[in-house]
Short mmCIF file of N, CA and C in Angstrom, two decimals:
data_model
loop_
_atom_site.label_atom_id
_atom_site.label_comp_id
_atom_site.label_asym_id
_atom_site.label_seq_id
_atom_site.Cartn_x
_atom_site.Cartn_y
_atom_site.Cartn_z
N ASP A 1 21.80 111.22 83.44
CA ASP A 1 22.22 110.52 84.51
C ASP A 1 20.59 109.69 84.99
N GLY A 2 19.51 110.20 84.87
CA GLY A 2 18.67 109.45 85.16
C GLY A 2 17.98 109.19 86.84
N ASN A 3 16.55 108.58 86.79
CA ASN A 3 16.07 108.49 88.06
C ASN A 3 15.69 109.46 88.93
N GLY A 4 16.01 110.71 88.26
CA GLY A 4 15.35 111.85 88.96
C GLY A 4 16.26 112.52 89.48
N SER A 5 17.44 112.78 88.54
CA SER A 5 18.80 113.51 89.02
C SER A 5 18.18 115.01 88.89
N ALA A 6 19.31 115.67 89.66
CA ALA A 6 19.01 117.18 89.32
C ALA A 6 19.30 117.57 87.64
N ASP A 7 20.12 116.78 87.05
CA ASP A 7 20.07 117.37 85.75
C ASP A 7 18.80 117.33 84.76
N ASP A 8 17.99 116.03 85.39
CA ASP A 8 16.81 115.53 84.29
C ASP A 8 15.24 116.47 84.88
N MET A 9 15.63 116.94 86.37
CA MET A 9 14.86 118.22 86.73
C MET A 9 15.18 118.99 86.02
N LEU A 10 16.35 119.92 85.72
CA LEU A 10 16.30 121.09 85.05
C LEU A 10 15.46 120.93 83.45
N GLN A 11 16.21 119.63 82.87
CA GLN A 11 15.62 119.42 81.75
C GLN A 11 14.21 119.35 81.54
N MET A 12 13.43 118.67 82.39
CA MET A 12 11.89 118.82 82.58
C MET A 12 11.52 119.86 83.09
N LEU A 13 12.18 120.84 83.54
CA LEU A 13 11.56 122.15 83.85
C LEU A 13 11.32 123.36 82.70
N GLU A 14 13.22 123.16 82.09
CA GLU A 14 13.33 123.29 80.90
C GLU A 14 12.33 123.38 79.46
N PHE A 15 11.52 122.31 79.60
CA PHE A 15 10.51 121.42 78.62
C PHE A 15 9.48 121.79 78.95
N MET A 16 9.00 122.21 80.03
CA MET A 16 7.45 122.92 81.08
C MET A 16 7.75 124.26 80.12
N ARG A 17 8.67 124.89 80.32
CA ARG A 17 8.58 126.42 80.97
C ARG A 17 8.99 126.89 79.30
N ASN A 18 8.64 125.66 77.99
CA ASN A 18 9.02 125.99 76.46
C ASN A 18 7.78 125.21 75.96
N ASP A 19 6.52 125.55 76.85
CA ASP A 19 5.40 124.60 76.68
C ASP A 19 4.50 126.07 75.49
N ASP A 20 3.85 125.03 74.17
CA ASP A 20 3.45 125.39 73.29
C ASP A 20 1.75 125.17 73.20
N GLY A 21 1.44 124.86 74.54
CA GLY A 21 0.30 124.18 74.43
C GLY A 21 -0.47 123.11 73.56
N GLY A 22 0.86 122.60 72.23
CA GLY A 22 0.44 121.45 71.19
C GLY A 22 0.38 120.26 72.09
N PRO A 23 0.48 118.91 70.85
CA PRO A 23 0.80 117.96 71.62
C PRO A 23 2.45 117.78 70.98
N PHE A 24 2.29 116.24 71.82
CA PHE A 24 3.84 116.25 71.48
C PHE A 24 3.61 114.84 71.85
N ILE A 25 5.00 114.07 71.11
CA ILE A 25 4.90 112.32 71.42
C ILE A 25 6.48 112.36 72.01
N MET A 26 5.94 111.45 73.02
CA MET A 26 7.42 110.86 73.69
C MET A 26 7.61 109.53 73.14
N VAL A 27 9.25 109.63 73.12
CA VAL A 27 9.42 108.29 72.22
C VAL A 27 10.64 107.71 73.55
N ASN A 28 9.85 106.47 73.85
CA ASN A 28 10.67 106.03 75.08
C ASN A 28 11.26 104.91 74.42
N LEU A 29 12.38 104.42 74.63
CA LEU A 29 13.30 103.01 74.64
C LEU A 29 13.55 103.14 75.99
N LEU A 30 13.30 101.84 75.82
CA LEU A 30 13.43 100.65 77.03
C LEU A 30 13.87 99.28 77.41
N TYR A 31 15.07 99.09 78.58
CA TYR A 31 15.86 98.30 78.33
C TYR A 31 15.50 97.50 79.63
N LEU A 32 14.84 96.04 79.57
CA LEU A 32 14.43 95.54 81.59
C LEU A 32 15.46 95.14 81.90
N ARG A 33 15.50 95.18 83.22
CA ARG A 33 16.60 95.18 84.35
C ARG A 33 16.89 93.53 84.36
N GLU A 34 17.86 92.70 84.40
CA GLU A 34 18.00 91.16 84.55
C GLU A 34 17.82 91.20 85.44
N SER A 35 16.57 90.11 85.63
CA SER A 35 15.84 89.63 86.87
C SER A 35 16.12 88.56 87.68
N GLY A 36 17.62 88.04 86.88
CA GLY A 36 18.22 86.32 87.75
C GLY A 36 17.24 85.25 87.35
N THR A 37 16.73 84.45 88.20
CA THR A 37 15.95 83.24 87.82
C THR A 37 14.43 83.70 87.46
N ASP A 38 13.71 84.67 88.03
CA ASP A 38 12.55 85.43 87.31
C ASP A 38 12.54 86.40 86.31
N ASP A 39 12.52 85.88 85.11
CA ASP A 39 12.57 86.65 84.18
C ASP A 39 11.38 87.72 83.84
N GLU A 40 10.51 87.44 84.53
CA GLU A 40 9.09 87.92 84.03
C GLU A 40 8.64 89.09 85.07
N ALA A 41 9.74 89.46 86.24
CA ALA A 41 9.59 89.96 87.63
C ALA A 41 9.51 91.40 86.75
N ALA A 42 10.60 91.49 86.01
CA ALA A 42 10.72 93.09 85.38
C ALA A 42 9.07 93.19 84.56
N ALA A 43 9.05 92.41 83.92
CA ALA A 43 8.09 92.70 82.98
C ALA A 43 6.97 93.31 83.28
N ALA A 44 6.56 92.55 84.59
CA ALA A 44 5.22 92.88 84.87
C ALA A 44 5.61 93.53 86.02
N GLU A 45 6.42 94.16 86.39
CA GLU A 45 6.43 95.62 86.99
C GLU A 45 6.40 96.78 86.08
N LEU A 46 7.04 96.47 85.07
CA LEU A 46 6.91 97.29 83.80
C LEU A 46 5.18 97.27 83.45
N ALA A 47 4.70 96.40 83.45
CA ALA A 47 3.38 96.50 83.05
C ALA A 47 2.47 97.00 84.17
N ASP A 48 2.53 97.17 85.34
CA ASP A 48 2.04 97.74 86.56
C ASP A 48 1.94 98.97 86.10
N TYR A 49 3.24 99.62 86.03
CA TYR A 49 3.28 101.21 85.64
C TYR A 49 2.59 101.53 84.48
N ASN A 50 2.99 100.52 83.54
CA ASN A 50 2.03 101.08 82.38
C ASN A 50 0.47 101.22 82.34
N SER A 51 -0.13 100.43 82.99
CA SER A 51 -1.13 100.66 83.46
C SER A 51 -1.83 101.91 84.35
N ALA A 52 -1.12 101.74 85.41
CA ALA A 52 -1.32 103.26 86.03
C ALA A 52 -0.78 104.47 84.74
N VAL A 53 -0.12 104.77 84.10
CA VAL A 53 0.28 105.83 83.12
C VAL A 53 -1.33 105.48 81.87
N LEU A 54 -1.70 104.34 81.82
CA LEU A 54 -2.82 104.21 80.88
C LEU A 54 -4.02 105.27 81.03
N GLY A 55 -4.19 104.55 82.60
CA GLY A 55 -5.65 105.18 83.28
C GLY A 55 -5.47 106.69 83.53
N PHE A 56 -4.15 107.32 83.50
CA PHE A 56 -4.02 108.92 83.86
C PHE A 56 -3.97 109.19 82.21
N LEU A 57 -3.48 108.89 81.40
CA LEU A 57 -3.61 109.74 80.32
C LEU A 57 -4.92 109.44 79.44
N LEU A 58 -5.53 108.48 79.08
CA LEU A 58 -6.88 108.10 78.41
C LEU A 58 -7.31 109.57 78.61
N PRO A 59 -8.23 109.35 79.87
CA PRO A 59 -9.20 110.63 80.24
C PRO A 59 -9.01 112.20 79.52
N ARG A 60 -7.47 111.74 79.80
CA ARG A 60 -7.23 113.25 79.42
C ARG A 60 -6.74 113.54 78.02
N GLY A 61 -7.31 112.91 76.81
CA GLY A 61 -6.76 112.86 75.66
C GLY A 61 -5.66 112.82 75.33
N SER A 62 -4.96 111.55 76.37
CA SER A 62 -3.19 111.53 75.49
C SER A 62 -3.66 109.85 75.60
N TYR A 63 -2.94 109.39 75.05
CA TYR A 63 -2.67 108.19 74.67
C TYR A 63 -1.65 107.27 73.97
N PRO A 64 -1.18 105.86 74.48
CA PRO A 64 0.12 105.01 73.94
C PRO A 64 -0.33 105.03 72.16
N PHE A 65 0.26 105.68 71.34
CA PHE A 65 0.41 105.62 70.12
C PHE A 65 1.14 104.31 69.26
N TYR A 66 2.21 103.87 69.60
CA TYR A 66 2.85 102.87 69.24
C TYR A 66 3.58 101.93 70.47
N ASN A 67 3.20 100.62 70.33
CA ASN A 67 4.32 99.87 71.61
C ASN A 67 5.17 98.60 70.79
N GLY A 68 6.12 98.65 70.77
CA GLY A 68 6.86 97.25 70.20
C GLY A 68 7.96 96.88 70.80
N ASP A 69 8.12 95.40 70.76
CA ASP A 69 9.07 95.25 71.52
C ASP A 69 10.47 94.95 70.28
N ALA A 70 11.91 95.20 70.67
CA ALA A 70 12.68 94.97 69.92
C ALA A 70 13.06 93.45 69.03
N ALA A 71 13.06 93.72 68.00
CA ALA A 71 13.45 92.66 67.22
C ALA A 71 14.63 91.89 67.03
N ALA A 72 15.34 93.21 67.46
CA ALA A 72 17.16 92.92 67.06
C ALA A 72 17.68 93.92 68.03
N GLN A 73 19.30 93.75 68.02
CA GLN A 73 19.90 94.58 68.77
C GLN A 73 19.84 95.98 67.50
N SER A 74 19.90 97.31 68.17
CA SER A 74 20.32 98.29 67.46
C SER A 74 21.44 98.23 66.10
N VAL A 75 20.57 98.28 64.78
CA VAL A 75 21.08 98.39 63.50
C VAL A 75 22.36 99.51 63.64
N SER A 76 22.37 100.66 64.30
CA SER A 76 23.21 101.59 63.59
C SER A 76 23.28 102.55 64.99
N VAL A 77 24.45 102.35 65.90
CA VAL A 77 24.80 102.87 67.10
C VAL A 77 26.31 103.75 66.86
N TRP A 78 26.14 104.98 67.09
CA TRP A 78 27.32 105.75 67.29
C TRP A 78 27.02 106.82 68.22
N GLY A 79 28.20 107.51 69.01
CA GLY A 79 28.37 108.34 69.70
C GLY A 79 27.56 108.37 71.13
N ILE A 80 27.35 107.14 71.33
CA ILE A 80 26.73 106.94 72.74
C ILE A 80 27.08 105.41 73.25
N GLU A 81 27.11 105.25 74.68
CA GLU A 81 27.90 104.40 75.30
C GLU A 81 26.84 103.58 75.28
N ASN A 82 26.79 102.28 75.48
CA ASN A 82 25.98 101.00 75.98
C ASN A 82 24.33 101.41 75.19
N GLY A 83 24.42 101.79 73.79
CA GLY A 83 23.07 102.04 73.11
C GLY A 83 22.80 100.68 72.19
N GLU A 84 23.05 100.08 71.96
CA GLU A 84 23.02 98.50 71.54
C GLU A 84 21.86 97.61 71.42
N GLU A 85 21.36 97.45 72.94
CA GLU A 85 20.43 96.69 73.01
C GLU A 85 19.40 97.26 73.97
N TRP A 86 18.17 97.25 73.74
CA TRP A 86 16.67 97.80 74.12
C TRP A 86 15.96 96.61 73.93
N SER A 87 14.95 96.57 75.20
CA SER A 87 14.17 95.53 74.90
C SER A 87 12.82 96.14 74.05
N SER A 88 12.19 97.60 73.95
CA SER A 88 11.32 97.92 73.97
C SER A 88 11.30 98.91 73.33
N VAL A 89 10.25 99.72 72.33
CA VAL A 89 10.14 101.25 72.06
C VAL A 89 8.07 101.09 72.56
N GLY A 90 8.35 102.41 73.33
CA GLY A 90 6.53 102.92 73.50
C GLY A 90 6.93 104.58 72.72
N LEU A 91 5.97 104.66 72.08
CA LEU A 91 5.60 106.16 71.32
C LEU A 91 4.15 106.74 72.29
N ILE A 92 4.08 107.70 73.01
CA ILE A 92 2.81 107.88 73.73
C ILE A 92 2.51 109.05 73.23
N ARG A 93 1.62 109.46 72.74
CA ARG A 93 1.07 110.76 72.42
C ARG A 93 0.28 111.94 73.47
N TYR A 94 0.86 112.94 74.17
CA TYR A 94 0.45 113.59 75.33
C TYR A 94 -0.09 114.69 74.06
N ARG A 95 -1.55 114.98 74.72
CA ARG A 95 -2.40 116.22 74.27
C ARG A 95 -1.60 117.43 74.72
N SER A 96 -1.07 117.58 75.65
CA SER A 96 0.23 119.02 76.13
C SER A 96 1.34 118.70 76.76
N ARG A 97 2.23 119.65 77.30
CA ARG A 97 3.34 119.28 78.22
C ARG A 97 2.28 119.55 79.43
N ARG A 98 0.87 119.92 79.85
CA ARG A 98 0.70 120.62 80.85
C ARG A 98 -0.08 118.87 81.43
N VAL A 99 -0.44 118.07 80.73
CA VAL A 99 -0.97 116.69 80.70
C VAL A 99 0.02 115.80 81.53
N MET A 100 1.14 116.04 81.17
CA MET A 100 2.59 115.37 81.44
C MET A 100 3.23 115.77 83.04
N LEU A 101 2.69 117.21 83.16
CA LEU A 101 3.00 117.63 84.27
C LEU A 101 2.08 117.31 85.28
N GLN A 102 0.61 117.15 85.08
CA GLN A 102 -0.36 116.88 85.90
C GLN A 102 0.08 115.60 86.29
N MET A 103 0.49 114.43 85.17
CA MET A 103 0.40 113.01 85.72
C MET A 103 2.23 113.07 86.55
N THR A 104 2.80 113.75 86.24
CA THR A 104 4.36 113.27 86.78
C THR A 104 4.30 113.74 88.46
N THR A 105 3.38 114.74 88.73
CA THR A 105 3.36 115.26 90.16
C THR A 105 1.60 114.42 90.70
N ASN A 106 1.23 114.22 90.43
CA ASN A 106 0.13 113.24 90.63
C ASN A 106 0.72 112.26 91.83
N PRO A 107 0.03 112.16 92.89
CA PRO A 107 1.09 111.58 94.12
C PRO A 107 0.33 109.76 93.55
N ASN A 108 -0.62 109.46 93.46
CA ASN A 108 -0.45 107.99 92.88
C ASN A 108 0.32 107.69 91.89
N PHE A 109 0.57 108.47 90.88
CA PHE A 109 1.49 108.35 89.67
C PHE A 109 2.81 108.34 90.09
N MET A 110 3.00 109.12 91.05
CA MET A 110 4.18 109.24 91.52
C MET A 110 4.91 108.00 92.09
N GLN A 111 3.44 107.17 92.85
CA GLN A 111 3.89 105.63 93.81
C GLN A 111 4.00 104.85 92.44
N SER A 112 3.63 104.55 91.25
CA SER A 112 3.76 104.14 90.28
C SER A 112 5.32 103.75 90.03
N GLN A 113 5.71 104.95 89.58
CA GLN A 113 6.86 105.34 89.41
C GLN A 113 8.08 104.66 89.92
N ALA A 114 8.00 104.29 90.93
CA ALA A 114 8.69 103.22 91.85
C ALA A 114 8.97 101.97 90.96
N ASN A 115 7.85 101.11 90.01
CA ASN A 115 7.54 100.38 89.66
C ASN A 115 8.67 100.27 88.53
N LYS A 116 8.59 101.63 87.45
CA LYS A 116 9.03 101.77 86.21
C LYS A 116 10.90 101.73 86.59
N THR A 117 11.24 102.49 87.68
CA THR A 117 12.35 102.89 88.04
C THR A 117 12.91 101.32 88.80
N SER A 118 12.18 100.43 89.16
CA SER A 118 12.84 99.03 89.39
C SER A 118 13.05 98.17 88.51
N SER A 119 12.24 97.98 87.33
CA SER A 119 11.75 97.08 86.28
C SER A 119 12.90 97.53 85.38
N LEU A 120 13.34 98.93 85.02
CA LEU A 120 14.28 99.24 83.76
C LEU A 120 15.85 99.35 84.46
N ALA A 121 16.86 99.20 83.43
CA ALA A 121 17.92 98.83 83.47
C ALA A 121 18.39 99.81 82.76
N LYS A 122 18.45 100.73 81.83
CA LYS A 122 18.12 102.18 81.17
C LYS A 122 16.95 102.33 80.33
N THR A 123 16.97 103.28 79.78
CA THR A 123 15.88 104.30 79.49
C THR A 123 16.43 105.51 78.96
N ILE A 124 15.38 105.50 77.57
CA ILE A 124 15.77 107.24 77.23
C ILE A 124 14.13 107.68 76.99
N ALA A 125 14.03 108.49 77.58
CA ALA A 125 12.51 109.29 76.88
C ALA A 125 12.75 111.03 76.26
N LEU A 126 12.14 110.63 75.13
CA LEU A 126 12.61 112.41 73.96
C LEU A 126 11.22 112.55 73.46
N PRO A 127 11.08 113.85 73.66
CA PRO A 127 10.01 114.26 73.70
C PRO A 127 10.31 114.83 72.11
N THR A 128 9.01 114.54 71.46
CA THR A 128 9.69 115.29 69.85
C THR A 128 8.31 116.04 69.44
N SER A 129 8.25 117.22 68.46
CA SER A 129 7.31 118.11 68.11
C SER A 129 6.83 117.14 67.04
N PRO A 130 5.62 117.31 66.52
CA PRO A 130 5.44 116.63 65.29
C PRO A 130 5.31 117.50 64.02
N THR A 131 6.12 116.98 63.04
CA THR A 131 6.67 117.89 61.73
C THR A 131 5.64 117.25 61.23
N LEU A 132 5.39 116.09 60.42
CA LEU A 132 4.64 115.12 59.87
C LEU A 132 4.14 114.41 60.96
N ALA A 133 2.57 113.96 60.97
CA ALA A 133 1.78 113.30 61.71
C ALA A 133 0.63 112.46 61.06
N LEU A 134 1.07 111.47 60.02
CA LEU A 134 -0.11 111.05 59.12
C LEU A 134 -0.77 109.89 60.24
N GLY A 135 -0.21 109.53 61.21
CA GLY A 135 -0.90 108.70 62.32
C GLY A 135 -1.82 109.04 63.33
N SER A 136 -2.24 110.28 63.13
CA SER A 136 -2.37 110.83 64.69
C SER A 136 -4.13 110.55 64.75
N LEU A 137 -4.58 110.45 65.91
CA LEU A 137 -5.86 110.10 66.02
C LEU A 137 -6.74 110.95 65.36
N SER A 138 -6.64 111.84 65.21
CA SER A 138 -7.61 112.74 64.69
C SER A 138 -7.37 112.54 62.98
N VAL A 139 -6.25 112.15 62.38
CA VAL A 139 -6.15 111.61 61.03
C VAL A 139 -6.93 110.85 60.71
N THR A 140 -6.62 109.59 61.93
CA THR A 140 -7.57 108.09 61.68
C THR A 140 -8.94 108.00 62.00
N VAL A 141 -9.45 109.20 62.56
CA VAL A 141 -11.07 109.29 62.44
C VAL A 141 -11.47 109.71 60.96
N VAL A 142 -10.89 110.76 60.99
CA VAL A 142 -11.39 111.23 59.23
C VAL A 142 -10.85 110.74 58.05
N LEU A 143 -10.15 109.52 58.27
CA LEU A 143 -10.22 108.78 57.46
C LEU A 143 -10.98 107.46 57.21
N VAL A 144 -11.13 106.82 58.90
CA VAL A 144 -12.78 105.91 59.09
C VAL A 144 -13.81 106.68 58.55
N LEU A 145 -13.94 107.66 58.78
CA LEU A 145 -15.41 108.50 58.66
C LEU A 145 -15.42 108.67 57.20
N LEU A 146 -14.32 108.98 56.10
CA LEU A 146 -13.82 109.20 54.83
C LEU A 146 -14.10 108.05 54.15
N VAL A 147 -14.20 106.52 55.01
CA VAL A 147 -14.19 105.16 54.02
C VAL A 147 -15.82 104.94 54.46
N ILE A 148 -16.18 105.29 55.66
CA ILE A 148 -17.64 104.88 55.80
C ILE A 148 -18.40 105.55 55.13
N GLY A 149 -18.39 106.87 54.70
CA GLY A 149 -19.14 107.77 53.62
C GLY A 149 -18.93 106.97 52.22
N LEU A 150 -17.60 106.31 51.79
CA LEU A 150 -17.55 106.44 50.18
C LEU A 150 -18.32 104.80 49.86
N LEU A 151 -18.23 103.88 51.11
CA LEU A 151 -19.25 102.92 51.07
C LEU A 151 -20.40 102.91 51.38
N VAL A 152 -21.08 103.56 52.02
CA VAL A 152 -22.36 104.37 52.17
C VAL A 152 -22.50 104.50 50.50
N GLN A 153 -22.19 105.66 49.88
CA GLN A 153 -21.98 105.99 48.80
C GLN A 153 -21.66 104.96 47.76
N LEU A 154 -21.41 104.41 47.70
CA LEU A 154 -21.04 102.86 46.49
C LEU A 154 -22.48 101.78 46.59
N ARG A 155 -22.76 102.00 47.99
CA ARG A 155 -24.26 100.89 48.39
C ARG A 155 -24.99 101.52 47.75
N ILE A 156 -25.08 102.84 47.96
CA ILE A 156 -26.53 103.96 47.07
C ILE A 156 -26.43 103.57 46.01
N SER A 157 -25.36 103.50 45.28
CA SER A 157 -25.00 104.06 43.90
C SER A 157 -25.14 102.72 42.93
N ARG A 158 -24.89 101.66 43.96
CA ARG A 158 -25.33 100.38 43.26
C ARG A 158 -26.76 99.81 43.00
N ARG A 159 -27.38 100.65 44.83
CA ARG A 159 -28.90 100.06 44.95
C ARG A 159 -29.50 100.84 43.60
N MET A 160 -29.33 102.15 43.15
CA MET A 160 -30.17 102.87 42.26
C MET A 160 -30.14 101.89 40.95
N GLN A 161 -28.36 102.18 40.68
CA GLN A 161 -28.52 101.16 39.65
C GLN A 161 -29.02 99.46 39.39
N TYR A 162 -29.70 98.93 40.35
CA TYR A 162 -30.25 97.39 40.50
C TYR A 162 -31.38 97.91 40.24
N LYS A 163 -32.32 99.08 40.62
CA LYS A 163 -33.54 99.39 40.65
C LYS A 163 -33.88 100.20 39.29
N LEU A 164 -33.10 100.98 38.60
CA LEU A 164 -32.86 101.11 37.23
C LEU A 164 -33.28 99.99 36.29
N ARG A 165 -32.17 99.17 36.07
CA ARG A 165 -31.82 97.87 35.65
C ARG A 165 -33.09 97.03 35.56
N THR A 166 -33.53 96.63 36.94
CA THR A 166 -35.33 96.58 37.10
C THR A 166 -36.01 96.75 36.68
N LYS A 167 -36.42 98.08 36.97
CA LYS A 167 -37.46 98.96 36.38
C LYS A 167 -37.48 99.25 34.83
N GLY A 168 -36.49 99.18 34.41
CA GLY A 168 -36.55 98.92 32.56
C GLY A 168 -36.53 97.40 32.49
N GLU A 169 -36.59 95.96 33.37
CA GLU A 169 -36.43 95.17 32.89
C GLU A 169 -38.39 94.60 32.30
N GLY A 170 -39.08 95.25 33.36
CA GLY A 170 -40.13 95.56 33.78
C GLY A 170 -41.32 96.31 32.75
N VAL A 171 -40.52 97.70 32.36
CA VAL A 171 -41.50 98.12 31.00
C VAL A 171 -40.99 96.92 30.20
N ALA A 172 -40.20 96.45 29.51
CA ALA A 172 -39.55 95.58 27.98
C ALA A 172 -40.75 94.50 28.66
N ALA A 173 -40.87 94.08 29.85
CA ALA A 173 -41.97 92.39 29.47
C ALA A 173 -43.31 93.09 29.02
#
């Protein structure tokens, strides 16, 4: 039903009750409301909401994982009504369900929720548990450190080869 209905609240309560303490990714499908002559009004309201969310998430070890505009209408839709058109998709990595609960019950966040509600014609927010997460922040940090280490090792090896070559040339002369 959406927009804080009793069904939404019960689903959220059940989601929180089953907290495993681990991270999850919230998949958000968004469709901006029609704003008539001012097409940028809904986008501006959503940007205000996103700023508030970002300010809350980052200090708590959570972050936007991916955000993108729809490139076309959905290419495969079945079993749902009105699922062809979406404006954008966002994937938010939450460190835990507790972080999400802290955010959604924070009075400052609750004020910004009005911007989200008024900017969207429809939305789907689906929490997912990671089964394979190659793009997580921890994996990215490890890969970056590995690449840096390999580059340092390569530079040291080349420097040693150069010194051996120049030392060998000095002896022969």
